[in-house]
mmCIF file of C-alpha atoms in Angstrom:
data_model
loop_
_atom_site.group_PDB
_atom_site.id
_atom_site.type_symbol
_atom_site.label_atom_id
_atom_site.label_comp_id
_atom_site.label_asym_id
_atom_site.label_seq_id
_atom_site.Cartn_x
_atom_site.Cartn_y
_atom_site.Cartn_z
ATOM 1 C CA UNK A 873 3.077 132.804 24.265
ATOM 2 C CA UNK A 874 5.721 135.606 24.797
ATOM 3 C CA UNK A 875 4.449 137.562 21.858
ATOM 4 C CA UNK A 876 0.656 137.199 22.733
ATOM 5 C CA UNK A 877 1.552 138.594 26.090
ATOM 6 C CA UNK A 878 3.281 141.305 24.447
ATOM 7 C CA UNK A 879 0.547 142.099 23.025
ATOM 8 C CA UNK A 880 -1.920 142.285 26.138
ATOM 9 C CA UNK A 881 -2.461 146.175 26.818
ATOM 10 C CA UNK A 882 -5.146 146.379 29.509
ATOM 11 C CA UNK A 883 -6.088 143.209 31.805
ATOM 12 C CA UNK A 884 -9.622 143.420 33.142
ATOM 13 C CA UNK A 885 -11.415 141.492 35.712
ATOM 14 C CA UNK A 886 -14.905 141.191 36.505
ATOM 15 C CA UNK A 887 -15.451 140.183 40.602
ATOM 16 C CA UNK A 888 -18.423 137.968 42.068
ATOM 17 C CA UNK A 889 -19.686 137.081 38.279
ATOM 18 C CA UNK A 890 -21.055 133.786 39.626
ATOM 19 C CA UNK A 891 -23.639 134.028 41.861
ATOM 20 C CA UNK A 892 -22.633 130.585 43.825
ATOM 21 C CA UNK A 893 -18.888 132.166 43.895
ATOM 22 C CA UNK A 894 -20.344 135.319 45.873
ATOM 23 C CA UNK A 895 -22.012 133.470 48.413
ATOM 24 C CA UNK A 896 -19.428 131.082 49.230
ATOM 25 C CA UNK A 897 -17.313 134.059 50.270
ATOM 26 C CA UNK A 898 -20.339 135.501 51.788
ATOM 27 C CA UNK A 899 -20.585 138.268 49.536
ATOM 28 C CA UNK A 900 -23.196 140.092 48.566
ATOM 29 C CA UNK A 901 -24.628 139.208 44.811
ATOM 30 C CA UNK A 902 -23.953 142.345 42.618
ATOM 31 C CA UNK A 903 -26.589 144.892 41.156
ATOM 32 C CA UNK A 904 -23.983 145.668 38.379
ATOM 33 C CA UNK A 905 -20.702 144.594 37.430
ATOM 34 C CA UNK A 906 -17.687 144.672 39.562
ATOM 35 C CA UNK A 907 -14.397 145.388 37.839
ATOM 36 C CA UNK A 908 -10.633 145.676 38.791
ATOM 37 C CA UNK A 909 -7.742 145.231 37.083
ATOM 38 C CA UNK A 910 -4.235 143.694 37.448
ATOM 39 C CA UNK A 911 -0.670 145.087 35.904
ATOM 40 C CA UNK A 912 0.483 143.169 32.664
ATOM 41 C CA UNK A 913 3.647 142.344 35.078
ATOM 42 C CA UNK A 914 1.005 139.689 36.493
ATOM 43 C CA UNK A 915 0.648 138.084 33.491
ATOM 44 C CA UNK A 916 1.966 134.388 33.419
ATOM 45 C CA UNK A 917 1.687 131.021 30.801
ATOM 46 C CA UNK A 918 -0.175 127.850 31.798
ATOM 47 C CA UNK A 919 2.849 125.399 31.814
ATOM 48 C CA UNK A 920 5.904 125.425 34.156
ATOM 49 C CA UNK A 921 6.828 126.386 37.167
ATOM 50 C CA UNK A 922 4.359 129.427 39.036
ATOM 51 C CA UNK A 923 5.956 131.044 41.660
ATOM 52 C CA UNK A 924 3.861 132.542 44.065
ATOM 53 C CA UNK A 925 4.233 134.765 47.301
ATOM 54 C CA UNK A 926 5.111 133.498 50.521
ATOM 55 C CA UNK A 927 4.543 134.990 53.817
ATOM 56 C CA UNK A 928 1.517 136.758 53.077
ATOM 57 C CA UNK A 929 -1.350 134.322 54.134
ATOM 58 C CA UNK A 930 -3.519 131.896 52.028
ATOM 59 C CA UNK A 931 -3.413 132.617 47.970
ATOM 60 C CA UNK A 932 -6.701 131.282 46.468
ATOM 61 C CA UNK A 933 -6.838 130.459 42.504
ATOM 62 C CA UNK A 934 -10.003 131.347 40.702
ATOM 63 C CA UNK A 935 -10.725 129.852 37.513
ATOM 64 C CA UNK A 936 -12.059 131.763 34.900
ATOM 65 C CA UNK A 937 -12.662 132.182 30.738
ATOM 66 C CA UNK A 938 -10.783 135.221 29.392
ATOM 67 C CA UNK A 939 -11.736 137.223 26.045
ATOM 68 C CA UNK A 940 -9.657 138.998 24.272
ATOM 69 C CA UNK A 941 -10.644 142.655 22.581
ATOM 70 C CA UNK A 942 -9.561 143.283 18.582
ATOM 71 C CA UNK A 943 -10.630 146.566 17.947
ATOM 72 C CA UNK A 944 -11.814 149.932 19.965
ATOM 73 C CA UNK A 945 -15.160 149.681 21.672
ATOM 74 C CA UNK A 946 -17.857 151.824 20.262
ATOM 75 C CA UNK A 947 -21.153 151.484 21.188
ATOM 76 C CA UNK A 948 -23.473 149.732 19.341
ATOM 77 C CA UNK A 949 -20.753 147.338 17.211
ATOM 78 C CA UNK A 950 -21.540 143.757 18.133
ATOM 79 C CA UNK A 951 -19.435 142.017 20.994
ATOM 80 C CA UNK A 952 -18.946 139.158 17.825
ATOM 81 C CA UNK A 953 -16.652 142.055 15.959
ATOM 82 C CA UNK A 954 -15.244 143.539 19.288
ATOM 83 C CA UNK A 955 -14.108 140.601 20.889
ATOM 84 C CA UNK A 956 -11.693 137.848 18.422
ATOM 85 C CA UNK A 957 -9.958 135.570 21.279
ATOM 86 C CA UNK A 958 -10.880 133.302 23.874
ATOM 87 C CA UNK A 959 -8.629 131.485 26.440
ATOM 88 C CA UNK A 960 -8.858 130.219 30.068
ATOM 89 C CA UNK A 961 -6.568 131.607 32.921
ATOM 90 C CA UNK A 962 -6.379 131.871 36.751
ATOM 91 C CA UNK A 963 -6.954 135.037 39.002
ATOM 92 C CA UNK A 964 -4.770 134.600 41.554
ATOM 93 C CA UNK A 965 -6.110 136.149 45.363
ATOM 94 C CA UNK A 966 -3.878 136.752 48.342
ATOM 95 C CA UNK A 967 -7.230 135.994 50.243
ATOM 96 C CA UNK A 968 -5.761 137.411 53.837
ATOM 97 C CA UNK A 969 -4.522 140.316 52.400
ATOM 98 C CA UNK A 970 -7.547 140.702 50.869
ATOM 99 C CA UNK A 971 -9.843 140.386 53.405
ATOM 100 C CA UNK A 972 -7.844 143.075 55.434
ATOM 101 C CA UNK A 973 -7.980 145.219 52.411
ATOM 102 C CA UNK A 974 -11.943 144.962 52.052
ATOM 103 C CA UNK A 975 -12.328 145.871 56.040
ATOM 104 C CA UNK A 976 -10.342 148.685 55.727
ATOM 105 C CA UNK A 977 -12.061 149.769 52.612
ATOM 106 C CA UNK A 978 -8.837 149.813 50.533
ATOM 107 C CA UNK A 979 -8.139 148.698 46.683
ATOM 108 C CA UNK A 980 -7.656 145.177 46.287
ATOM 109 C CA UNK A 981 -4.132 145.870 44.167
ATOM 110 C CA UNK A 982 -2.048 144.025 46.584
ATOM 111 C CA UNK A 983 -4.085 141.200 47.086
ATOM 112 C CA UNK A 984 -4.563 141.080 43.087
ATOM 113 C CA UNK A 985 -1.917 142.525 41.250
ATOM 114 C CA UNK A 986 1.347 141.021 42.439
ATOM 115 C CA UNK A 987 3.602 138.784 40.225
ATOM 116 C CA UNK A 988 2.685 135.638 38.508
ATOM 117 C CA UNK A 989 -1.052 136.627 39.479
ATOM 118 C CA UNK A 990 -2.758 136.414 35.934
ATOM 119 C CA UNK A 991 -2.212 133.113 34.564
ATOM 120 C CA UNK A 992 -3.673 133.068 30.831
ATOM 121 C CA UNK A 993 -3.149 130.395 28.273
ATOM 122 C CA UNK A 994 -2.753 130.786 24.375
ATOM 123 C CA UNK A 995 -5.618 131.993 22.275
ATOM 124 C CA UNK A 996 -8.190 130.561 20.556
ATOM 125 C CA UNK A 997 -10.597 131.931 17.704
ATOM 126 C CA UNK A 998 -13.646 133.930 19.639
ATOM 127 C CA UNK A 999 -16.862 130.768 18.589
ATOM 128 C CA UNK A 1000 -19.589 133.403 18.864
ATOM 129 C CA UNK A 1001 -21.681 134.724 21.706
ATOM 130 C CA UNK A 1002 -24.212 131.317 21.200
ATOM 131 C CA UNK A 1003 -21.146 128.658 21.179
ATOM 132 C CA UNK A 1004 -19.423 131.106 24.192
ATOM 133 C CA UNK A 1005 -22.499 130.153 26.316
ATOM 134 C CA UNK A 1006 -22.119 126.521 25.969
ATOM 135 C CA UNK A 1007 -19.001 126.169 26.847
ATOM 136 C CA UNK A 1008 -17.211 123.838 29.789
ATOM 137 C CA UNK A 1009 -14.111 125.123 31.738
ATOM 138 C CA UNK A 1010 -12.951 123.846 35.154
ATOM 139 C CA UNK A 1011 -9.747 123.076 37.085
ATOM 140 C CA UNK A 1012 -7.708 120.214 38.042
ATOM 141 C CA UNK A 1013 -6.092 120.666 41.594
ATOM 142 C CA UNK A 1014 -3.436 117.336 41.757
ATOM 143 C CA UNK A 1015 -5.794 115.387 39.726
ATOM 144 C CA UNK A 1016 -8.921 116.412 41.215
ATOM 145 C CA UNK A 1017 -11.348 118.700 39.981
ATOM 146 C CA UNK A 1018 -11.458 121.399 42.120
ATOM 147 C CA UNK A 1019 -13.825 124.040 39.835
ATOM 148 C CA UNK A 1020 -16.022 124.015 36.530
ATOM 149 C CA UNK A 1021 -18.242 126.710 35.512
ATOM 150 C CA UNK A 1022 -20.019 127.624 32.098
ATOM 151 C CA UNK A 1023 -20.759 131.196 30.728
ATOM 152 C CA UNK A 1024 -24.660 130.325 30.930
ATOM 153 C CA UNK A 1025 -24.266 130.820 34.811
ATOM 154 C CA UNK A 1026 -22.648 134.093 34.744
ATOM 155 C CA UNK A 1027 -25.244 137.061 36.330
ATOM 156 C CA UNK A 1028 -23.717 139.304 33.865
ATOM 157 C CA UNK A 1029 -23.306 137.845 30.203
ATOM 158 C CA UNK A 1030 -20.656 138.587 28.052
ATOM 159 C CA UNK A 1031 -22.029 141.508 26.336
ATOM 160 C CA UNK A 1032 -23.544 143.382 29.299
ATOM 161 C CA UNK A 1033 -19.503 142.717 30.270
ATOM 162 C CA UNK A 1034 -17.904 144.441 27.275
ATOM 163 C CA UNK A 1035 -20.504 147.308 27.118
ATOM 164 C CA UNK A 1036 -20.205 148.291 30.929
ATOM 165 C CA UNK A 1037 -16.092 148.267 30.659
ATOM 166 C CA UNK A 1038 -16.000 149.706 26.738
ATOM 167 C CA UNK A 1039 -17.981 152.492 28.206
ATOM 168 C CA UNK A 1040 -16.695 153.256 32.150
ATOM 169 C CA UNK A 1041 -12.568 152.534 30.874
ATOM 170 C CA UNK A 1042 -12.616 152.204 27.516
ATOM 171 C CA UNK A 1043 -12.019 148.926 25.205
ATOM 172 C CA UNK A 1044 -9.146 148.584 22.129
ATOM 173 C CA UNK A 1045 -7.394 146.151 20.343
ATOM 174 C CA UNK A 1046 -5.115 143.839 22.750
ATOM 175 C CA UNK A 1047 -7.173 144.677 26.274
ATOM 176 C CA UNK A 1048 -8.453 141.273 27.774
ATOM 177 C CA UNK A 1049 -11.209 140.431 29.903
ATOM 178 C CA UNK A 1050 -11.400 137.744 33.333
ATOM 179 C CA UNK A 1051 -14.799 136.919 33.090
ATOM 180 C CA UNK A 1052 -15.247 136.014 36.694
ATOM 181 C CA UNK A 1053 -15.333 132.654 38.477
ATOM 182 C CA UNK A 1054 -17.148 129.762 39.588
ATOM 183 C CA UNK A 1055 -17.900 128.535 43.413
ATOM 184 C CA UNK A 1056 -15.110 126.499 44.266
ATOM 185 C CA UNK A 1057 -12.272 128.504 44.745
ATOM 186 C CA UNK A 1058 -9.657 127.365 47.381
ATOM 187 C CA UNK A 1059 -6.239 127.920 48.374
ATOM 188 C CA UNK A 1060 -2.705 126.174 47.292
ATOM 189 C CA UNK A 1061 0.642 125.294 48.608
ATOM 190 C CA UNK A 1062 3.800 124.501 47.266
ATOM 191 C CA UNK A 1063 4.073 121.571 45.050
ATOM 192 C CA UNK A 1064 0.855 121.648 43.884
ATOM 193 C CA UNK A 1065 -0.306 120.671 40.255
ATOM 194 C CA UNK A 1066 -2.983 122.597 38.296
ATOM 195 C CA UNK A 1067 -4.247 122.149 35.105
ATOM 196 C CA UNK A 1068 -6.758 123.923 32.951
ATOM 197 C CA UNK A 1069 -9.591 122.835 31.079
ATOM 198 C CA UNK A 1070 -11.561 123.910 28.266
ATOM 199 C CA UNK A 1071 -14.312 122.619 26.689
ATOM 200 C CA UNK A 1072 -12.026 119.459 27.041
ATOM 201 C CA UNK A 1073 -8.636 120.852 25.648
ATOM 202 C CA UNK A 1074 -5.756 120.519 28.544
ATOM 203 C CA UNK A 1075 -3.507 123.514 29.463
ATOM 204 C CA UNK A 1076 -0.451 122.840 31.849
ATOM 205 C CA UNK A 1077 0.663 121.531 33.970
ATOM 206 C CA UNK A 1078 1.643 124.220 36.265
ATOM 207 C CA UNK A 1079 3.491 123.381 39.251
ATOM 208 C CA UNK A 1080 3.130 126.337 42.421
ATOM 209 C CA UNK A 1081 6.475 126.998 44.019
ATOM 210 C CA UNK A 1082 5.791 129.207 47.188
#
């Protein structure tokens, strides 16, 4: 997992991708695709211990499928020979800090960005854009699932994804891509036990020290 992370060059996010996910925040719905980014210092495997930040309010995790890009974005090449890796990880929100970023119409770095706040599991094969929309993904919370989404309920589809970011940032061989997130989201404390889920394969367990 070391060496895939190693790897990772650019880490993309896509915000309020799920319609349900937007209003359960009480967000507005999006005319066109939100994107941020985190540092590859966030980056962290699904297994072991997660140590998150203390003292800075309620940290939210927000499940979500990840791509992975394998060669430079250029308009018109098919997302199925831009895009060769799927996984599952967790965006990680320091939800106070971010709601006091958003009123005073700051970046959402702090609230995104800090340590441990990318959680991304191994790899898999990219299936294609028509098995990608069929897929299952949710999130175990101490035994209990706490989120599932599929890519069929996205308001932005994959491609749509890839073209908007290949063409405002640029796209290349290691970048990856959180797709955005289901309703569901919610906050943990230390102690806790996640595990991921995709399309029935088990990632974890992590354990959240705070």
């Amino acid at each position: 997992m070391a060496n895939e992370f190693a790897s990772i060059r650019n880490v993309y996010c896509v915000g309020r991708n799920y319609a349900l996910h937007a209003k359960e925040l009480g967000n507005e719905v999006p005319e066109e695709p939100m994107i941020f980014s985190k540092p590859t210092h966030a980056l962290h495997p699904v297994e072991g211990e997660l140590k998150l930040p203390s003292g800075t309010g309620s940290i939210h995790y927000e499940t979500e499928l990840v791509v992975r890009i394998g060669r430079t974005y250029e308009p018109g090449v098919p997302v199925e020979q831009l895009v060769d890796g799927l996984g599952i990880g967790i965006d990680w929100t320091a939800r106070d800090v971010q709601n006091v970023l958003k009123e005073k119409r700051h970046p959402w770095l702090l609230a995104k960005g800090f340590k441990n706040a990318a959680v991304l599991s191994p790899f898999r094969s990219f299936p294609g854009l028509e098995a990608f929309e069929t897929l299952q993904f949710s999130l175990l919370h101490n035994g209990e699932t706490a989120q599932e989404g599929s890519p069929r309920d996205m308001i932005f589809p994959l491609e749509k994804l890839v073209s908007y970011i290949g063409e405002h940032f640029g796209l290349a061989e290691g970048d990856v891509i959180f797709t955005g997130t289901p309703a569901g989201v919610g906050p943990v404390k230390d102690g806790d036990e996640l595990i991921l889920v995709l399309d029935g394969e088990r990632f974890g367990p992590l354990h959240v020290r705070m």
